[in-house]
Tab-separated table of C-alpha atoms in Angstrom:
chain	number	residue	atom	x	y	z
O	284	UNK	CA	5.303	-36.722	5.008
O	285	UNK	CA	6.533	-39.565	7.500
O	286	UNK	CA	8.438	-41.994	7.302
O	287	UNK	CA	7.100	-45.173	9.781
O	288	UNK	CA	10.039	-47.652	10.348
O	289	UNK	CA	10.019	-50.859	12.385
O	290	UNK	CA	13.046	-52.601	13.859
O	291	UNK	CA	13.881	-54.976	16.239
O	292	UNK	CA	17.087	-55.713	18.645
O	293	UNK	CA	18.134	-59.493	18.439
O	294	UNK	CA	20.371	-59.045	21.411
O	295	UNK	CA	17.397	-58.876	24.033
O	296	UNK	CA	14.382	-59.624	20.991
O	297	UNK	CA	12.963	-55.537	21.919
O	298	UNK	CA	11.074	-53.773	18.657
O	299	UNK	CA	10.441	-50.527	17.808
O	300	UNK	CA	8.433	-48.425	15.554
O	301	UNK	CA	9.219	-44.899	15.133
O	302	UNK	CA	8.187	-42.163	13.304
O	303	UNK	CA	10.279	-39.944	11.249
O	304	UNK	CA	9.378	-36.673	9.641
O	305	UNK	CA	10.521	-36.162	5.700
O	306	UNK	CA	11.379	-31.989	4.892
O	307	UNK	CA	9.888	-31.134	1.414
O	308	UNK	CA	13.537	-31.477	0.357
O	309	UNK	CA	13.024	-35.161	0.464
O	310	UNK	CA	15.722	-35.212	3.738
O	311	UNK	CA	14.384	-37.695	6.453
O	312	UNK	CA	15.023	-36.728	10.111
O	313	UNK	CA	17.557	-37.973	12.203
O	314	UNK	CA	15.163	-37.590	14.851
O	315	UNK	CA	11.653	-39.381	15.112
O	316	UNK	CA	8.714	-38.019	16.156
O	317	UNK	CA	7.899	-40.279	18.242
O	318	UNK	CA	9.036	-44.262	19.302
O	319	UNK	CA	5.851	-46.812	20.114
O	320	UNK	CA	7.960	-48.929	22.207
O	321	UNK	CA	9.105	-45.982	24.223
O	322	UNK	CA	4.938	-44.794	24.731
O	323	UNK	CA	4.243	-48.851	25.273
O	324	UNK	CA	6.497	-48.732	27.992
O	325	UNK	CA	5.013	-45.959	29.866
O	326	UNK	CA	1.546	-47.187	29.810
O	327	UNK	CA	0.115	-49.284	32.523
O	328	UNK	CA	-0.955	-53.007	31.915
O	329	UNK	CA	-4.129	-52.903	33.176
O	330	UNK	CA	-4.810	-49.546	30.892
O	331	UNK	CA	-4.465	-51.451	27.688
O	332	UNK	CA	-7.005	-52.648	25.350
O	333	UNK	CA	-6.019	-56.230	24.288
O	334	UNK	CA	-8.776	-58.521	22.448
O	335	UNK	CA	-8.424	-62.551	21.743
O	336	UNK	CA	-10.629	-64.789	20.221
O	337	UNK	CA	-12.962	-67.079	22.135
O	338	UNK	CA	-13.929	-70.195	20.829
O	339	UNK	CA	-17.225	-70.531	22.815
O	340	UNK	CA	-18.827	-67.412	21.653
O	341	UNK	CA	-16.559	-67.364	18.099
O	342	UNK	CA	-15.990	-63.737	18.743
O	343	UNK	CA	-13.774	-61.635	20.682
O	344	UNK	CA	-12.902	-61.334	24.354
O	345	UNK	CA	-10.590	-59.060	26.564
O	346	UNK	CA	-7.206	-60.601	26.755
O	347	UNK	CA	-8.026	-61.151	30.906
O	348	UNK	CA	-7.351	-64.293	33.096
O	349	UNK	CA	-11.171	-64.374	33.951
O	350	UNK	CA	-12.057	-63.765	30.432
O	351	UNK	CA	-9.860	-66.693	29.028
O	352	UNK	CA	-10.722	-69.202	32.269
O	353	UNK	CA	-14.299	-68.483	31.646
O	354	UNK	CA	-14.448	-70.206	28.340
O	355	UNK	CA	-15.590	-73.980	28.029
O	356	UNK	CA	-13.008	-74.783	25.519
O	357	UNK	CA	-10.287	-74.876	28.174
O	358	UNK	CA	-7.331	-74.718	25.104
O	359	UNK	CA	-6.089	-71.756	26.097
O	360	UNK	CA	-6.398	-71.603	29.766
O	361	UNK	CA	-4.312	-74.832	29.797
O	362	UNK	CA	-1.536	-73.687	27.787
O	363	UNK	CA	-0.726	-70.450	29.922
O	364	UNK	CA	-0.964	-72.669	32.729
O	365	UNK	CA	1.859	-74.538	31.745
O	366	UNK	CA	5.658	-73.925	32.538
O	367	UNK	CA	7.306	-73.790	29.482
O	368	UNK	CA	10.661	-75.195	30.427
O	369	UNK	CA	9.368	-78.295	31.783
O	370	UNK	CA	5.697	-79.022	30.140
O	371	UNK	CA	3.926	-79.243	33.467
O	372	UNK	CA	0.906	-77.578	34.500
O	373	UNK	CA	1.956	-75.008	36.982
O	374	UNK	CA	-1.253	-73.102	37.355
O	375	UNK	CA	0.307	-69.735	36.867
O	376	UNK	CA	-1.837	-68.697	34.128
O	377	UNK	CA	-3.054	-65.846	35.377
O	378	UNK	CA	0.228	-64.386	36.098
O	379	UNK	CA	1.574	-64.984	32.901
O	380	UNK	CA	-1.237	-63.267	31.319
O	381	UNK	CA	-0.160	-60.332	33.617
O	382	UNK	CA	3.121	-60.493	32.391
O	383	UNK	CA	1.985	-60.733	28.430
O	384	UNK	CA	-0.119	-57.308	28.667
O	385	UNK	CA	3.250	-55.782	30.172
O	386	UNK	CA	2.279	-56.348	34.074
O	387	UNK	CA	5.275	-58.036	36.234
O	388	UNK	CA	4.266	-61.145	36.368
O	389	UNK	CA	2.688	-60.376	40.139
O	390	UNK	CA	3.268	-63.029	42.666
O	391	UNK	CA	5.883	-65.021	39.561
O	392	UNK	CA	7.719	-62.253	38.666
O	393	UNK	CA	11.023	-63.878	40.066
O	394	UNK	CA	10.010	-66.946	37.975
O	395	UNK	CA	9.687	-65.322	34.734
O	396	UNK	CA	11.749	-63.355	32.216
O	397	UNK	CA	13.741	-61.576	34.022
O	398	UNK	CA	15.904	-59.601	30.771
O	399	UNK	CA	12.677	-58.190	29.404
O	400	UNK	CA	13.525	-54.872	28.260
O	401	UNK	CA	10.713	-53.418	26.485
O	402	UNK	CA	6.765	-54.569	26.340
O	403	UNK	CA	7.077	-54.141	22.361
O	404	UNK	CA	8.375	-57.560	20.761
O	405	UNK	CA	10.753	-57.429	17.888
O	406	UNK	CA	8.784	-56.429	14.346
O	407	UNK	CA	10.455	-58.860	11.594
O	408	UNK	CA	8.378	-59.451	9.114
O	409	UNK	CA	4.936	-57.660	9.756
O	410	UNK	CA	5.320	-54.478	7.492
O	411	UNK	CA	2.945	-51.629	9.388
O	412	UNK	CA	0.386	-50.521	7.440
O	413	UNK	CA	-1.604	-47.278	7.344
O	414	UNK	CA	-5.068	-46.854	7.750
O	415	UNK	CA	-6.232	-43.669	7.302
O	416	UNK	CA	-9.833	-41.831	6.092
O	417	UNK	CA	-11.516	-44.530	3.335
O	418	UNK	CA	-10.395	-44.366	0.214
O	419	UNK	CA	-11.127	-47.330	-2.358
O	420	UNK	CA	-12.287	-45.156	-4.491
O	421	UNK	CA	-15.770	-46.632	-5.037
O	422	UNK	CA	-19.106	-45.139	-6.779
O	423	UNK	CA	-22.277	-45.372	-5.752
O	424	UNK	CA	-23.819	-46.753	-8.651
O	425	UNK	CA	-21.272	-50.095	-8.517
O	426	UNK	CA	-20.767	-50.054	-5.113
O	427	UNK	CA	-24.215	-48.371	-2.798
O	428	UNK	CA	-23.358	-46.726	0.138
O	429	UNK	CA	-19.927	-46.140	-0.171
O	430	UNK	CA	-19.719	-42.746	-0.144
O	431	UNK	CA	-21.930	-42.489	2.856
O	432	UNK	CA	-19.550	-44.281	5.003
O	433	UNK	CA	-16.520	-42.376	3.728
O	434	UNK	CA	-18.313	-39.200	3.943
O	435	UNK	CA	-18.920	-40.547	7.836
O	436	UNK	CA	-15.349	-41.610	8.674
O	437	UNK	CA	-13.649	-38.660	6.662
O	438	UNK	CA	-12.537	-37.468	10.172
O	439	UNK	CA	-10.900	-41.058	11.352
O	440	UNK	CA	-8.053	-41.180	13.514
O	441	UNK	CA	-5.585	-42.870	11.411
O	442	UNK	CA	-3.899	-46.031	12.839
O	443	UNK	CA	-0.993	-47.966	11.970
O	444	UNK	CA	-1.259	-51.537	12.593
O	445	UNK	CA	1.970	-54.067	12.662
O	446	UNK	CA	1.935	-57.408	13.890
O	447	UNK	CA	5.100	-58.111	17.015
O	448	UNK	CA	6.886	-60.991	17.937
O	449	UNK	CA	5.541	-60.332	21.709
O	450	UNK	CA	2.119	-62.579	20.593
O	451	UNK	CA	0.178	-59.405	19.607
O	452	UNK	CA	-1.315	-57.424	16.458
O	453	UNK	CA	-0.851	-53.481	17.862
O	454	UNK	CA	-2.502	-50.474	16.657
O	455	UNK	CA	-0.926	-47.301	17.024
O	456	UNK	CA	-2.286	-43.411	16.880
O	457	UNK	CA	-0.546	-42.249	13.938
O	458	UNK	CA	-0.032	-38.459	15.833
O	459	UNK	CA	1.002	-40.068	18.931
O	460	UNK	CA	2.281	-43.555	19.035
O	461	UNK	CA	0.288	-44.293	21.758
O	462	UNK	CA	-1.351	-47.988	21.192
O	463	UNK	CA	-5.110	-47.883	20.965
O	464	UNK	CA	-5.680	-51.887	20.485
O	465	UNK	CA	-3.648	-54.983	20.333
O	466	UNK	CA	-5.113	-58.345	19.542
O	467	UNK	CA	-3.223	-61.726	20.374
O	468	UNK	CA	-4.417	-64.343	18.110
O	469	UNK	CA	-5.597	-67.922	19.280
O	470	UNK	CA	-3.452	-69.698	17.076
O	471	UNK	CA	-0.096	-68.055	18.728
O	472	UNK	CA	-1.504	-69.555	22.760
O	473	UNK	CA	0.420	-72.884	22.191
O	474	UNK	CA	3.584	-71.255	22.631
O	475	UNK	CA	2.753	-67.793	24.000
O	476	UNK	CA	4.108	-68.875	27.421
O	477	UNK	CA	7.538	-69.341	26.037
O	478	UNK	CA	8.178	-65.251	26.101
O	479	UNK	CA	7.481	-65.572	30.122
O	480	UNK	CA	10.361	-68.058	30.242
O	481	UNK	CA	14.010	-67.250	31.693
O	482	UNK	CA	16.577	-67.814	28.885
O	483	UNK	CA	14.015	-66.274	26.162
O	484	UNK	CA	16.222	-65.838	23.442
O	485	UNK	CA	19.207	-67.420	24.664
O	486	UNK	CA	18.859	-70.535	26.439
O	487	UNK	CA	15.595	-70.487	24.658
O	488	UNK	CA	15.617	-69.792	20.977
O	489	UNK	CA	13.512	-66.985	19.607
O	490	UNK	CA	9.981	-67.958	18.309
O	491	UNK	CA	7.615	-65.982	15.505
O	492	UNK	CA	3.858	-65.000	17.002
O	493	UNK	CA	2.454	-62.386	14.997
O	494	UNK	CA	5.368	-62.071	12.456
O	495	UNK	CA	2.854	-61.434	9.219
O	496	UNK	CA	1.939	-58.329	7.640
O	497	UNK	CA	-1.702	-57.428	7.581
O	498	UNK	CA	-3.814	-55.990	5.243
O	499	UNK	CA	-6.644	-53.458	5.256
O	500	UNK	CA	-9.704	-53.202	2.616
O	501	UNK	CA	-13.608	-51.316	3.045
O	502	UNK	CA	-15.811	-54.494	2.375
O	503	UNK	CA	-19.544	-54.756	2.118
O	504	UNK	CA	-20.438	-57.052	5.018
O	505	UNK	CA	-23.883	-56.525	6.276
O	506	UNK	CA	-22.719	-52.932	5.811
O	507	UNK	CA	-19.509	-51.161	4.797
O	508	UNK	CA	-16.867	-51.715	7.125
O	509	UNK	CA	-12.751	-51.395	7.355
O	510	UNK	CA	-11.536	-54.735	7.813
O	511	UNK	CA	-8.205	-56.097	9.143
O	512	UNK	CA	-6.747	-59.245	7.978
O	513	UNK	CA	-4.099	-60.512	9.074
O	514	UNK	CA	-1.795	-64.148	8.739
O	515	UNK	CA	1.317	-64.925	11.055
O	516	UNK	CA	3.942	-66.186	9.227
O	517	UNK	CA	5.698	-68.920	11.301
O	518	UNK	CA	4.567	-68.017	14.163
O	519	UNK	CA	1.210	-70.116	13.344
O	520	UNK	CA	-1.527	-71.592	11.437
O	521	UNK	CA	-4.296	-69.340	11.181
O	522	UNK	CA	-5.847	-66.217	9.873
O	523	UNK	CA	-7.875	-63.636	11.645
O	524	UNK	CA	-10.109	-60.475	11.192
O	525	UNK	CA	-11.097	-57.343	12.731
O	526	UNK	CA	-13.204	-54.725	12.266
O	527	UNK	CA	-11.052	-51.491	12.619
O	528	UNK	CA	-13.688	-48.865	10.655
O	529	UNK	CA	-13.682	-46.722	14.161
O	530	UNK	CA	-11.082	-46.687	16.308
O	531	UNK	CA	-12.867	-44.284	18.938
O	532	UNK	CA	-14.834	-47.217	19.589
O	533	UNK	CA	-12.104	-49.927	20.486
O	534	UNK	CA	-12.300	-51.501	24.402
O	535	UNK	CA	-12.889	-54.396	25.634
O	536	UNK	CA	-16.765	-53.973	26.046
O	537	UNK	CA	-16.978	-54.068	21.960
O	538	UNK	CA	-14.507	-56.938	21.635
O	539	UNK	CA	-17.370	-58.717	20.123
O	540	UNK	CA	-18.023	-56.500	17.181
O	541	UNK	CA	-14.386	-56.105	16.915
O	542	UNK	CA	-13.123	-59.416	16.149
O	543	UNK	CA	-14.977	-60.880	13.291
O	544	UNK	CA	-13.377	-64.598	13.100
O	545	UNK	CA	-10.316	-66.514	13.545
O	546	UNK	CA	-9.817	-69.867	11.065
O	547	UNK	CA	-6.820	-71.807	12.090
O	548	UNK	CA	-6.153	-75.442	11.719
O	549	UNK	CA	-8.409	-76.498	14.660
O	550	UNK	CA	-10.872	-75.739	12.284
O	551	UNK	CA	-9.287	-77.187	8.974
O	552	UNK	CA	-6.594	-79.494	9.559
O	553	UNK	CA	-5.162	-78.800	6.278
O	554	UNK	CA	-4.088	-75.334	6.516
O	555	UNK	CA	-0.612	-74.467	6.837
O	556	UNK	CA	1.388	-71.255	8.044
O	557	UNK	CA	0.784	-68.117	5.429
O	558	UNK	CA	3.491	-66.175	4.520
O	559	UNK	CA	1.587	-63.781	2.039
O	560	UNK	CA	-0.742	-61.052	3.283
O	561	UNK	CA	-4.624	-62.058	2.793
O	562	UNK	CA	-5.881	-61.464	-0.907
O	563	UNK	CA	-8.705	-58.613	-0.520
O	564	UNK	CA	-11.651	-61.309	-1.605
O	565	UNK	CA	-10.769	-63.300	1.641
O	566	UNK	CA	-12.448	-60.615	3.361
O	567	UNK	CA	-15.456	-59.998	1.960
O	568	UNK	CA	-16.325	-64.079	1.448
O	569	UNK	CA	-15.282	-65.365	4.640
O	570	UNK	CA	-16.622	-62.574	6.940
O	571	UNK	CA	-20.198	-63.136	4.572
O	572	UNK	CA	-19.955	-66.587	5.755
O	573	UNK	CA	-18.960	-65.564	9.090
């Protein structure tokens, strides 16, 4: 058994999630198995998989300067082109988004945060969560097909996803650490330039991104699926959803397929910041409508 614990430094606003073994006398190591933040750090920017939402298509996209400029609905692309100290446009945009995946900065890197000490952000409130093999548990009789698709994925990779204070929803190889996808919501781009900022967390208070816990349920939608939902806390109004039901098959090229929606308060004014996880029937209904 393991024990999968995520903390977070205030001093410099670094997380980490480690793993630590349990003996079958209940004693749990000193020692982890292995530290995210520490196999984050060693992986190259451009290696990553990182998804967002685009509002043209209302489906996924790499998390890429191209990608996010390409869109009609300029939202985004305006808000990472802004300095965050003053509130101008600076047109560093796609620097910034080099600097978010865990780049430099390139050309700004003397303009931006210069005490970043780790690419994972600070894990508060988002308690990981284990997906493993499919296991609700369902018949055939009430529920048809389920047991084809866990008979399918009784080989998958398990994941553990937790949402970080560095804008992003990560999923990590359960035997490794190693991330295999991370997801930065829409609703967090209004402020996502502030963690590019010198004075983060000093001069600059700390902000919540992707502070909430998510949730994982097998739904029925136009087929049985594994489905991600996840809220952010304070760190914004919305609510999002991806398909996680094989993670051999996360990169950019399926971002489509991979993020099923995004409902914030661009598209319901109403809607406030969630600070419970998303109730199981939020799936199903919404992705139906979806």
């Amino acid at each position: 058994s393991v024990i999968y614990q995520a903390r977070f430094n205030s001093g410099d606003w670094r997380g980490e999630l480690l793993a630590r073994p349990i003996s079958l006398s209940g004693v749990i190591s000193s020692t982890a198995s292995w530290n995210a933040a520490t196999q984050l750090d060693a992986k190259s920017a451009s290696s990553r998989v990182i998804l967002t939402y685009g509002r043209d298509s209302t489906d996924g996209i790499p998390f890429r300067w191209a990608d996010i400029s390409g869109q009609t609905d300029t939202i985004a692309e305006d808000a990472l082109n802004l300095n965050p100290i003053t509130s101008t446009a600076d047109g560093l945009g796609s620097d910034r988004v080099d600097f978010l995946r865990g780049g430099t900065g390139g050309a700004s890197a003397a303009l931006f945060r210069s005490d970043r000490n780790g690419k994972l952000g600070d894990i508060v409130h988002s308690t990981p969560y284990y997906v493993g093999i499919p296991s609700a548990g369902y018949n055939d009789v009430e529920m048809p097909g389920y047991a084809t698709f866990r008979t399918t994925h009784n080989a998958r990779q398990p994941v553990l996803y937790s949402g970080a204070n560095d804008g992003m929803l990560h999923g990590f190889n359960v035997s490794t650490g190693d991330e295999l996808l991370a997801y930065v919501p829409r609703a967090v781009f209004p402020t996502l330039n502030l963690l590019t900022a010198q004075g983060y967390g000093s001069t600059i208070p700390h902000r919540y991104f992707v502070d909430g816990a998510p949730m994982v349920a097998d739904a029925d939608v136009n087929g049985w699926k594994t489905i991600l939902a996840g809220g952010l806390n304070g760190g914004g109004q919305g609510i999002y959803a991806l398909d996680v039901t094989d993670p051999t098959t996360f990169s950019e090229g399926t971002a489509a397929s991979t993020v099923l929606w995004e409902f914030t308060d661009e598209d319901d004014a109403d809607l406030g910041y969630t600070y419970i996880q998303p109730a199981d029937n939020l799936l199903t209904n919404q992705s139906a409508q979806i």
